[in-house]
C-alpha angles and dihedrals in degrees: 000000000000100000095054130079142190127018103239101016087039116170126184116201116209138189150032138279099248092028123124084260147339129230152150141218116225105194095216142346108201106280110258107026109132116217128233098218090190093056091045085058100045079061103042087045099053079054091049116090114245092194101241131074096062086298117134113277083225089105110187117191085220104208124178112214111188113218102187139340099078140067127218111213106173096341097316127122115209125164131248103207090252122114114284111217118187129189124213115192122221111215117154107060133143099200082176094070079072098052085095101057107038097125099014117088120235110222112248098017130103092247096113109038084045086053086049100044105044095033100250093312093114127123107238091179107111087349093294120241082347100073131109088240087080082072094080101076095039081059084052092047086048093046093060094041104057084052085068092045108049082053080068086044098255120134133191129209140158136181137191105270095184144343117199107323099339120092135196129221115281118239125243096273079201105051130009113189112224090234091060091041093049085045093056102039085061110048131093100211092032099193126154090210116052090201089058083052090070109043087046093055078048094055098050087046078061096051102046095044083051084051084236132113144241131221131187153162131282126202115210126188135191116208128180097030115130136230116273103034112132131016153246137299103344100358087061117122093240089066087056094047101048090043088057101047102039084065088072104103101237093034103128101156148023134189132179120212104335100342110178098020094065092082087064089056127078111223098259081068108035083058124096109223112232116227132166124245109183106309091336139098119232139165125220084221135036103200083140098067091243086291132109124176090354087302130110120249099192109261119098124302113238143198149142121209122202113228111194123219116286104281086227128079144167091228119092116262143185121258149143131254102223092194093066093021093232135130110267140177114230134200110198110216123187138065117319141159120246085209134016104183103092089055082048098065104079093036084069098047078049086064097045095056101042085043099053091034089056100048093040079054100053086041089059088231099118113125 
């Protein structure tokens, strides 16, 4: 089913933007992990829009509220190994700023091959079970998830490596300090460089005066995993990465280690030399994203997701009406980002976690 990932930490994301609520079912978090609500809404609110910053003025309070699958004993949450299933209300919709396009596709946007698909059944209000908005469980599914796995000592952080032309610091691909990485995993605007903070802020303030968008690139890292989690050929992590994260609507790209820029490099240098620290292996580079065979080797796993300008946009643009099957223009009303990537980025920290908790699940090697 389209809507479900995973296969031991299996959730299963449900609704619509303009719906009564969203939500998800995770079956099942491990049994006994009691869950830091505060930490869970840190998360759910770096995803929430704030309504500045070239952020939508639609402003949800986002609120999980957990339906089954925990206890509270003296003000403490703690799962039962059942699913946990939350609920997450949507209560600030405008359902009339779609009147317009109803049956006139908006570029970029699922709006057609929905239409197609499902026959003309599709909400287009929002963009449906399409829209960005479904992000919001799967934050709350990876919340929880990265609070079972720091308790195994992984962390995981991301920061904005570039928007539009402007680009961040990169991050040590070798070694991440977890006061960088906490840093990071907390903030709403996560940037190595404070003066790229600012010109990128500049350039989405471009964008959105010119009632255009902005897309960009983020830059995730995994620390504290050890070597031998995932497989081979299909199984690799890699594959379940890349599954989780390519479900992310304006995902348009992934990349592990240096990706692309490995075809510039010969292999003496693609390699990543092996050395002993203590008792542990280690390599001196990481080009390979802390992955080899689809397996982890220990160092930090890397890797940076493309996340393309917000489909909609305030400017004209050419479309088709697929009720009367003609050419149309078409003007988008309603509430959008200029740019999406900053509420992104814990959304992808949100599939890594649910991605590697769920492998070293199914791998029994959750302690």
């Amino acid at each position: 089913m389209s809507s479900t990932l995973g296969t031991n930490y299996k959730i299963s994301i449900f609704g619509e933007s303009h719906g009564t609520a969203i939500g998800a079912v995770i079956d099942a978090p491990p049994p006994g992990l009691v869950i830091d609500m505060n930490q869970v809404l840190v998360q759910m609110a770096r995803r929430a829009p704030d309504g500045k910053d070239g952020s939508t003025k639609r402003v949800e309070a986002d609120t999980p509220h957990i339906q089954s699958g925990v206890l509270e004993r003296d003000g403490v949450l703690t799962t039962t190994g059942a699913p946990l299933c939350v609920l997450i209300q949507n209560t600030n919709t405008r359902s009339s700023d779609y009147q317009n396009i109803s049956h006139i596709a908006r570029p970029a946007h699922a709006d057609y091959t929905g239409y197609i698909h499902y026959s003309g059944y599709n909400d287009i209000r929002g963009g449906g079970h399409f829209s960005g908005r479904l992000t919001a469980p799967l934050v709350f599914a990876g919340a929880v998830a990265r609070q079972a796995l720091v308790q195994m000592g992984i962390r995981i952080c991301a920061h904005i490596a570039s928007i539009g032309d402007v680009c961040d610091a990169a991050l040590d691909p070798c070694n991440i300090p977890s006061d960088v990485a906490d840093r990071l995993s907390h903030s709403d605007f996560p940037v190595l460089d404070a003066v790229q903070e600012k010109l990128m802020k500049n350039e989405i303030e471009r964008a959105r005066m010119d009632a255009d968008s902005v897309g960009g690139i983020i830059e995730c890292a995994v620390t504290g995993i050890p070597a031998g989690i995932g497989a081979p050929i299909f199984d690799a992590l890699e594959c379940k990465i890349a599954h989780a994260v390519f479900g992310i609507p304006a995902v348009k790209g992934l990349e592990f280690g240096a990706g692309f820029e490995l075809t510039k490099m010969r292999g003496s240098t693609a390699n990543d030399p092996m050395r002993m620290q203590g008792d542990r292996v280690i390599t001196t580079s990481n080009n390979n994203g802390g992955i080899l065979g689809g397996i982890t080797n220990g160092m930090p796993v890397l890797f940076r997701a493309a996340v393309k300008p917000t489909a909609s946009i305030g400017l004209p643009q050419q479309s088709i009406d697929y009720a009367k099957n003609c050419d149309a223009d078409l003007i988008i009303k309603g509430r959008h980002d200029a740019c999406i990537v900053p509420r992104a980025v814990p959304v992808i920290e949100a599939a890594a976690a649910v991605a590697i908790l769920d492998e070293i699940m199914a791998e029994g090697k959750y302690a």
